[in-house]
Tab-separated table of N, CA, C and O in Angstrom:
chain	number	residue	atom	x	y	z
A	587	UNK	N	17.950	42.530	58.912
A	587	UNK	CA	16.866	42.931	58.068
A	587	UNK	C	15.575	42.420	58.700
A	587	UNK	O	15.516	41.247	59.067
A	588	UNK	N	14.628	43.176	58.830
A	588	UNK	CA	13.557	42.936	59.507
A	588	UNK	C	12.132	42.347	58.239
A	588	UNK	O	11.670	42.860	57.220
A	589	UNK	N	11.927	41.431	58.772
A	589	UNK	CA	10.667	41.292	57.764
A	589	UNK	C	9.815	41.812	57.925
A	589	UNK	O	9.766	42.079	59.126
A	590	UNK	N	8.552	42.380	57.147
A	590	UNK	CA	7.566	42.865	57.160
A	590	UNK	C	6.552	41.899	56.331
A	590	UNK	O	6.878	40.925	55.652
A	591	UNK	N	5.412	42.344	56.523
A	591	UNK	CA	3.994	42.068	56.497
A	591	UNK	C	4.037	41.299	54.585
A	591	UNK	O	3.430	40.383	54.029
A	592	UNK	N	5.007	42.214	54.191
A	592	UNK	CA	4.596	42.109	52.980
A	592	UNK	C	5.988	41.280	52.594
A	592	UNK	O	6.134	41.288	51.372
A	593	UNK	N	6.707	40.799	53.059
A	593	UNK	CA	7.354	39.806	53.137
A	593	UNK	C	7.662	38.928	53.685
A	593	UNK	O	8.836	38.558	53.694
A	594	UNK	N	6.732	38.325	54.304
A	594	UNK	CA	5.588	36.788	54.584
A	594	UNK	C	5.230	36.714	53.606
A	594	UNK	O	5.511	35.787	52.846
A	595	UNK	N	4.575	37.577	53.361
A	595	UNK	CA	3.274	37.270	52.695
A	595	UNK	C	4.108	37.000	50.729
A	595	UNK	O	3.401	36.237	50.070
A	596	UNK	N	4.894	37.327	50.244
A	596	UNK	CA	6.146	37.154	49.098
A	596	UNK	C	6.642	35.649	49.415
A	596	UNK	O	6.819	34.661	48.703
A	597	UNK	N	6.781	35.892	50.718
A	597	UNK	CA	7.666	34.324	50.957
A	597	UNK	C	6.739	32.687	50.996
A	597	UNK	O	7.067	31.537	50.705
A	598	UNK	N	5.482	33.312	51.504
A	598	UNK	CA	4.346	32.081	51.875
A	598	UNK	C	3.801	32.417	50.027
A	598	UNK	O	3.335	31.408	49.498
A	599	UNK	N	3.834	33.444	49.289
A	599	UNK	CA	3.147	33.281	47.781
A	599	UNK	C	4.407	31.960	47.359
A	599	UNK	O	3.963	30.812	47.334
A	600	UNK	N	5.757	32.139	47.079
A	600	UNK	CA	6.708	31.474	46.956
A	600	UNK	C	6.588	29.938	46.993
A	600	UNK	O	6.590	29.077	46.113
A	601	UNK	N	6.484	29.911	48.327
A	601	UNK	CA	6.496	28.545	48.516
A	601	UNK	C	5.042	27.628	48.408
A	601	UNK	O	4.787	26.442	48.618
A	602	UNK	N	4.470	28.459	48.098
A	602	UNK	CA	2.954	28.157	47.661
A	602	UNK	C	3.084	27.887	46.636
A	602	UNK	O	2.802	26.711	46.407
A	603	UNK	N	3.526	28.667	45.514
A	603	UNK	CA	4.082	28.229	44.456
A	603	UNK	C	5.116	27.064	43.905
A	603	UNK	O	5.044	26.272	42.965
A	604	UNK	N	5.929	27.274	44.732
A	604	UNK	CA	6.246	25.680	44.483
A	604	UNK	C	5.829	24.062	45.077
A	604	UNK	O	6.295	22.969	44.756
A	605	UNK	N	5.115	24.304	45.737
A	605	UNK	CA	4.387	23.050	46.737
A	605	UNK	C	3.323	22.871	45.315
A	605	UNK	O	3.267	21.827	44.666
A	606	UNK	N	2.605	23.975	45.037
A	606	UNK	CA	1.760	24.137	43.790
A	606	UNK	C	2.279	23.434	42.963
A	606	UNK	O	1.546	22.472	42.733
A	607	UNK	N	3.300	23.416	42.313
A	607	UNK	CA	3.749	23.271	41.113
A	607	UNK	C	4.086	21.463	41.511
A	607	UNK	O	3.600	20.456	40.997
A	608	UNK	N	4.879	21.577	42.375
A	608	UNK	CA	4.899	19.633	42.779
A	608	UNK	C	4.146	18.789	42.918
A	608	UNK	O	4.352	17.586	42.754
A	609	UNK	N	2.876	19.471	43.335
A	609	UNK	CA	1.977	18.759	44.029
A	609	UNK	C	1.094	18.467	42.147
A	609	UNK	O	0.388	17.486	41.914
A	610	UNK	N	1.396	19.546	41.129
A	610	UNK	CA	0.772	19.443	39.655
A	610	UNK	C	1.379	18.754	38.943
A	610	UNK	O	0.940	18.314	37.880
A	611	UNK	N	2.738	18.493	39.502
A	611	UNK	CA	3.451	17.623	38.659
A	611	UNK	C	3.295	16.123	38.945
A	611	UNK	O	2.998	15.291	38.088
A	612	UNK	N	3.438	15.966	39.743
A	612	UNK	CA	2.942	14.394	40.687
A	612	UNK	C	1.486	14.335	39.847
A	612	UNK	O	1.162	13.517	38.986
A	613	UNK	N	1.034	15.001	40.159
A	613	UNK	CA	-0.501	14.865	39.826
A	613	UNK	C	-0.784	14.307	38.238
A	613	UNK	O	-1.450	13.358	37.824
A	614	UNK	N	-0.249	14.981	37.786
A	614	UNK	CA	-0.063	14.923	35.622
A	614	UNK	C	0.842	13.710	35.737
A	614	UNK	O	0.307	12.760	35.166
A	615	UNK	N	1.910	13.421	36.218
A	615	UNK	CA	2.657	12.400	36.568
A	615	UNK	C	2.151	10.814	36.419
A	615	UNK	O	2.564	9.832	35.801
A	616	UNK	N	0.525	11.220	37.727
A	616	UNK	CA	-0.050	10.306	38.195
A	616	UNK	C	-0.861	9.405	36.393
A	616	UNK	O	-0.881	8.323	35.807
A	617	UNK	N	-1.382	10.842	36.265
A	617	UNK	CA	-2.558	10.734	35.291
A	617	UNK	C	-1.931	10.166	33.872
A	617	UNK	O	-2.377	9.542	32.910
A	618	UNK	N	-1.081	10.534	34.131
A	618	UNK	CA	-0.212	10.173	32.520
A	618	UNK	C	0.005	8.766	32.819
A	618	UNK	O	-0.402	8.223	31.792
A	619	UNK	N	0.453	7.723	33.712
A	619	UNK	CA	0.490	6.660	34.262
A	619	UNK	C	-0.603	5.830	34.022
A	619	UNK	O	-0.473	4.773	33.403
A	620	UNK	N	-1.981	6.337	34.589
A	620	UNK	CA	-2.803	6.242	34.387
A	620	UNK	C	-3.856	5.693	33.547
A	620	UNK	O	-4.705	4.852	33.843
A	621	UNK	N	-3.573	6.581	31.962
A	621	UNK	CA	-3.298	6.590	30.337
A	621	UNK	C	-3.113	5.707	30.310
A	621	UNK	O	-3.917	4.775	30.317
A	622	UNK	N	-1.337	5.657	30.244
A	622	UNK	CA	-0.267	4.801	29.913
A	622	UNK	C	-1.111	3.210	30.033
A	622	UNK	O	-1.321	2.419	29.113
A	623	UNK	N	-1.513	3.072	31.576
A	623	UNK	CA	-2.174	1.739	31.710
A	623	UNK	C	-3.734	1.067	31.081
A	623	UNK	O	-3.987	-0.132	30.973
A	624	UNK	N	-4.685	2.269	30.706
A	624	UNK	CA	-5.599	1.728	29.955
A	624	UNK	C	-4.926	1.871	28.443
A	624	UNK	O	-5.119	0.792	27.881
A	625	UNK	N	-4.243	2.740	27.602
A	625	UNK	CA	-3.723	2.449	26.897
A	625	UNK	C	-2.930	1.248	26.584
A	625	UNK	O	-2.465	1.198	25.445
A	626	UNK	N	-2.691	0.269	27.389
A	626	UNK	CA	-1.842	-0.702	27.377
A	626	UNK	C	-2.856	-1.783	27.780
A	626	UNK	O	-2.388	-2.854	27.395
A	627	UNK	N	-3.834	-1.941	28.282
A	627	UNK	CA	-4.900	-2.663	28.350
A	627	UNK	C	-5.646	-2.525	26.786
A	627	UNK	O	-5.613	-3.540	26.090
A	628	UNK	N	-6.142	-1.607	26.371
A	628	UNK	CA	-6.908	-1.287	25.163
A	628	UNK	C	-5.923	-2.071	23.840
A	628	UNK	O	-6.512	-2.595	22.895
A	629	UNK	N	-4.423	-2.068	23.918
A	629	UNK	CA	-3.993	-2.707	23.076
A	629	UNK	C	-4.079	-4.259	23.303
A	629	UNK	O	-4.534	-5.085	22.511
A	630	UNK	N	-3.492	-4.508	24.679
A	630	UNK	CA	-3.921	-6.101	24.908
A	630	UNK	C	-5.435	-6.450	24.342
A	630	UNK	O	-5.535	-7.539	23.775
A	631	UNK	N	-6.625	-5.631	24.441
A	631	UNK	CA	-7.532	-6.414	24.015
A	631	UNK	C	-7.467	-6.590	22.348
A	631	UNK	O	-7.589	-7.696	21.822
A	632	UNK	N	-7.223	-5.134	21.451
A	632	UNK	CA	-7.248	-5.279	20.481
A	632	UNK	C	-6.086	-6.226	19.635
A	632	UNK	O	-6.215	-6.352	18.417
A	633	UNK	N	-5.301	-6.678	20.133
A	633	UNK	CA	-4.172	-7.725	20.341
A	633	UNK	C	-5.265	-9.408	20.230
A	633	UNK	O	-5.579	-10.192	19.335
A	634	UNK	N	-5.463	-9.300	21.400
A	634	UNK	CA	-6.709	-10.227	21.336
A	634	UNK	C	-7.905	-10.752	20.682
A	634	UNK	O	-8.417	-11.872	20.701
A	635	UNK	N	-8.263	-9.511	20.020
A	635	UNK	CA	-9.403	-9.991	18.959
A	635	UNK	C	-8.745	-9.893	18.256
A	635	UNK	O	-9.234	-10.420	17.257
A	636	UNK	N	-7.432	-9.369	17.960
A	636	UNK	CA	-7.239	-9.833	16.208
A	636	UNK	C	-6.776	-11.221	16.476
A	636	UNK	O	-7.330	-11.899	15.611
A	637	UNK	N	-6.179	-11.857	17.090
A	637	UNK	CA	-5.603	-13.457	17.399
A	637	UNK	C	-7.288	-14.109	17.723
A	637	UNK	O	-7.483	-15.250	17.304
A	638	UNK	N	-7.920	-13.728	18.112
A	638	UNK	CA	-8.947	-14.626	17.717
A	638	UNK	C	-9.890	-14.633	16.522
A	638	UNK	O	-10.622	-15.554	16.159
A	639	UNK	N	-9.704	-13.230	15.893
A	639	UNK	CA	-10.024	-13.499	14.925
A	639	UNK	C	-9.269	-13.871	13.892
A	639	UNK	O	-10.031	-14.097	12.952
A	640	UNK	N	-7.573	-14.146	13.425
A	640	UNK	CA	-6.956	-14.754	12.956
A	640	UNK	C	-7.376	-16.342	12.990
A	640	UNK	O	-7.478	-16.834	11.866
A	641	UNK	N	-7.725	-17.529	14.466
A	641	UNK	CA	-7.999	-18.339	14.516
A	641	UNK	C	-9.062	-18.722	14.180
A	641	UNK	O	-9.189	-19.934	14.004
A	642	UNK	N	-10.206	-17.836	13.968
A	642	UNK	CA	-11.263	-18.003	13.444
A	642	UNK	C	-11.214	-18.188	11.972
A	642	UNK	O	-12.001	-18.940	11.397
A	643	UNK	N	-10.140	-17.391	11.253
A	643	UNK	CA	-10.149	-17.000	10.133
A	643	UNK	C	-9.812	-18.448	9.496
A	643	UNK	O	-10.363	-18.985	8.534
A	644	UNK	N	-8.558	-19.020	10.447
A	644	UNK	CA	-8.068	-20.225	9.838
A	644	UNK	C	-9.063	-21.763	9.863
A	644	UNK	O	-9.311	-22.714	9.122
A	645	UNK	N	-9.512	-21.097	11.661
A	645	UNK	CA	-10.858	-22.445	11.468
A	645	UNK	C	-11.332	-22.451	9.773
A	645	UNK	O	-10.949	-23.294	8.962
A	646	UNK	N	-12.165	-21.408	9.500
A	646	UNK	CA	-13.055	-21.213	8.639
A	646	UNK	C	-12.240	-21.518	7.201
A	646	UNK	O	-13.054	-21.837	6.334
A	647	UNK	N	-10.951	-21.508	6.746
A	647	UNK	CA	-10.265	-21.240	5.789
A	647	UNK	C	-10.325	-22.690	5.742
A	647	UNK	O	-10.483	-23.154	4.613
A	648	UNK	N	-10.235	-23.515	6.704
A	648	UNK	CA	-9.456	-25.372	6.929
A	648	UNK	C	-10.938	-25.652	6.746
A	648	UNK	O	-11.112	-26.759	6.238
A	649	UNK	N	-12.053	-24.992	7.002
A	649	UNK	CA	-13.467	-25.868	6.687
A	649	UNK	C	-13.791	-25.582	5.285
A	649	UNK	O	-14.324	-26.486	4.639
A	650	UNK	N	-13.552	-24.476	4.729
A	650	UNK	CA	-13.869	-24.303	3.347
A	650	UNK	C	-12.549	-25.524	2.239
A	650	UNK	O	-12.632	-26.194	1.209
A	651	UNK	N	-11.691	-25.268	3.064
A	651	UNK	CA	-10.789	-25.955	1.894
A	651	UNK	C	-11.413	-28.061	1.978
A	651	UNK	O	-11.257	-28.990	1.186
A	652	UNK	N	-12.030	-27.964	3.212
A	652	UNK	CA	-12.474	-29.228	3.219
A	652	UNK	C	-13.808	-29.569	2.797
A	652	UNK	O	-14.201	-30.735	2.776
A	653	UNK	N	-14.766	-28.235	2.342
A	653	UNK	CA	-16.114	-28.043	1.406
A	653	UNK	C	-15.249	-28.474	0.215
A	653	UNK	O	-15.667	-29.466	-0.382
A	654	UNK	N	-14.068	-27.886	-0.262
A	654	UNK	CA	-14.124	-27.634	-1.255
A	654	UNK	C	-13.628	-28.979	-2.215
A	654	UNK	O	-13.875	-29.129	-3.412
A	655	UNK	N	-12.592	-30.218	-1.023
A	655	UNK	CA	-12.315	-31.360	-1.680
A	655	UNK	C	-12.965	-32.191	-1.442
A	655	UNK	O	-12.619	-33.313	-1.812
A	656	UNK	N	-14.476	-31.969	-0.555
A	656	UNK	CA	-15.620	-32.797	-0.986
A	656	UNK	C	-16.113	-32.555	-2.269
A	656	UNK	O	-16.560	-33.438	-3.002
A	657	UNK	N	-16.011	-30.934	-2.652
A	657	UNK	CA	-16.942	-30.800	-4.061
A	657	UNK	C	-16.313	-31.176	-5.489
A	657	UNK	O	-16.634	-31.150	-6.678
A	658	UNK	N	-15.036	-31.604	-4.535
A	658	UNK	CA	-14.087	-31.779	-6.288
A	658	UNK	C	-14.528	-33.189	-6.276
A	658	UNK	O	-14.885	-33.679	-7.347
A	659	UNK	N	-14.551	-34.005	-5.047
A	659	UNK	CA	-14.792	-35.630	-5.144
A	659	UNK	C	-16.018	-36.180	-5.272
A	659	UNK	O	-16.191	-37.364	-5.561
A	660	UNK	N	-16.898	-35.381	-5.072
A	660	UNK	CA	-18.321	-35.727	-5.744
A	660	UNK	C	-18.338	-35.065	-6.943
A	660	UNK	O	-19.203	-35.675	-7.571
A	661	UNK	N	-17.948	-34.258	-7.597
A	661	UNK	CA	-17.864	-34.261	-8.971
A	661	UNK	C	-16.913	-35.041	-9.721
A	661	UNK	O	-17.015	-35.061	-10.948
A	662	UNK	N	-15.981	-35.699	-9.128
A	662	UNK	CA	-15.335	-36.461	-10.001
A	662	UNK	C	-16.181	-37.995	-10.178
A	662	UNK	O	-16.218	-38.701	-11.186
A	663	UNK	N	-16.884	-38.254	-8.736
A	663	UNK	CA	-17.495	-39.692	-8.491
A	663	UNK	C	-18.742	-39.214	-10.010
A	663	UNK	O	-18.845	-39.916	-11.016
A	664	UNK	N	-19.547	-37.879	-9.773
A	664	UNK	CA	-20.189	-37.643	-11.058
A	664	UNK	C	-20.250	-38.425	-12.091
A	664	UNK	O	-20.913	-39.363	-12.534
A	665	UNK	N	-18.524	-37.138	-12.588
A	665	UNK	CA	-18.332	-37.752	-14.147
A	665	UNK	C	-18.079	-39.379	-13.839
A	665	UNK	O	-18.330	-40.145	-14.769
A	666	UNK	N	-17.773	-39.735	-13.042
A	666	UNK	CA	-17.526	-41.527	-13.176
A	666	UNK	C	-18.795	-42.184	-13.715
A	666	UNK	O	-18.994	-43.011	-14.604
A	667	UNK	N	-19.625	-41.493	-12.821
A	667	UNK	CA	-21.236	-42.271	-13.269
A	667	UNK	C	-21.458	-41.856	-14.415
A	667	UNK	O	-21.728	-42.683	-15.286
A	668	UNK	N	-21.407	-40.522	-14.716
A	668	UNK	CA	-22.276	-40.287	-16.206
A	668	UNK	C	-21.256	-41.323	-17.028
A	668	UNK	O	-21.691	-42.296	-17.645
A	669	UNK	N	-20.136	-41.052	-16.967
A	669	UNK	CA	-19.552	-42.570	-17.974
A	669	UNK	C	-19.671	-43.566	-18.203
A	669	UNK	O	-19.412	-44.228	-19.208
A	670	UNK	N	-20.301	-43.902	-16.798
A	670	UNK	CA	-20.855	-46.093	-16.927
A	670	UNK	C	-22.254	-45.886	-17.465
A	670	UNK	O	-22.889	-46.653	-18.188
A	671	UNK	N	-22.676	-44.528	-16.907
A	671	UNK	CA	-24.318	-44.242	-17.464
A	671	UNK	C	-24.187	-44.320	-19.389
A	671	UNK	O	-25.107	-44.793	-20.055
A	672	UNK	N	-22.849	-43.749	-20.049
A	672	UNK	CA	-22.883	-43.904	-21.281
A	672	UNK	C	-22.762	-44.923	-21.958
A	672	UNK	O	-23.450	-45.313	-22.901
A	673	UNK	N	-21.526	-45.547	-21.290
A	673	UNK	CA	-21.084	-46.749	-21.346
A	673	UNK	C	-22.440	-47.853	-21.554
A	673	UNK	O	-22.791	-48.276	-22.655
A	674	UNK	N	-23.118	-48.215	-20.210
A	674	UNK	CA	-24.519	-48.902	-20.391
A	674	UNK	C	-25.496	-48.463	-21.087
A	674	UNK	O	-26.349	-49.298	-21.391
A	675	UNK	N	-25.676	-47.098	-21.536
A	675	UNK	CA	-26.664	-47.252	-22.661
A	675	UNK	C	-26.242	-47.150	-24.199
A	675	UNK	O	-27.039	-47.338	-25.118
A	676	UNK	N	-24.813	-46.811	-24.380
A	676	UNK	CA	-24.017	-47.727	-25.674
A	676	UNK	C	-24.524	-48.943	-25.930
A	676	UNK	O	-25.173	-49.298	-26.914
A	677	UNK	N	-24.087	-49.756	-24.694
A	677	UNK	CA	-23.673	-51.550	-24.862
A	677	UNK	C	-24.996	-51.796	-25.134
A	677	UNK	O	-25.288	-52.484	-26.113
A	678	UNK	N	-26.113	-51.189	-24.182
A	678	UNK	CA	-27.999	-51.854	-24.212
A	678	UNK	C	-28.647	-51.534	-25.779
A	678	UNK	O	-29.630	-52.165	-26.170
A	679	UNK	N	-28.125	-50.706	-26.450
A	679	UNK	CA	-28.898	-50.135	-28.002
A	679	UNK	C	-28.822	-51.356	-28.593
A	679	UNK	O	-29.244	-51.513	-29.739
């Protein structure tokens, strides 16, 4: 069978076509990889600020709870005083 003009030219579309198609697949392959890795960076960071902002959260939670048993102990030292304060102006009348 003798080839002709127009079957080169069938056979080079062919394999054009598939070199095409490998060379698109590798390629999407690549890019999807690609993704994959800032996608996987973008979670490490958001990973990251939430753990620092968790530690922040707790700093701030351990300083308020330590506002808050100063404010119970100066109000208790308070009422102590207003009591000797009653106490001494009872006893002075």
């Amino acid at each position: 069978m003798k080839l002709t003009k127009t079957h080169h030219f069938l056979i080079g579309l062919g394999i054009g076509l598939v070199v095409g198609i490998l060379l698109s697949s590798l390629s999407w392959r690549a890019e999807r990889h690609k993704l994959s890795t800032n996608l996987d960076e973008i979670r490490t960071i958001v990973i990251e600020n939430k753990l620092k902002s968790n530690n922040d959260s707790i700093k701030y939670n351990d300083k308020i709870a330590d506002m808050a048993a100063l404010y119970y102990r100066l109000e208790l030292e308070n009422r102590e005083l207003k009591d000797k304060q009653a106490i001494a102006n009872s006893s002075g009348k």
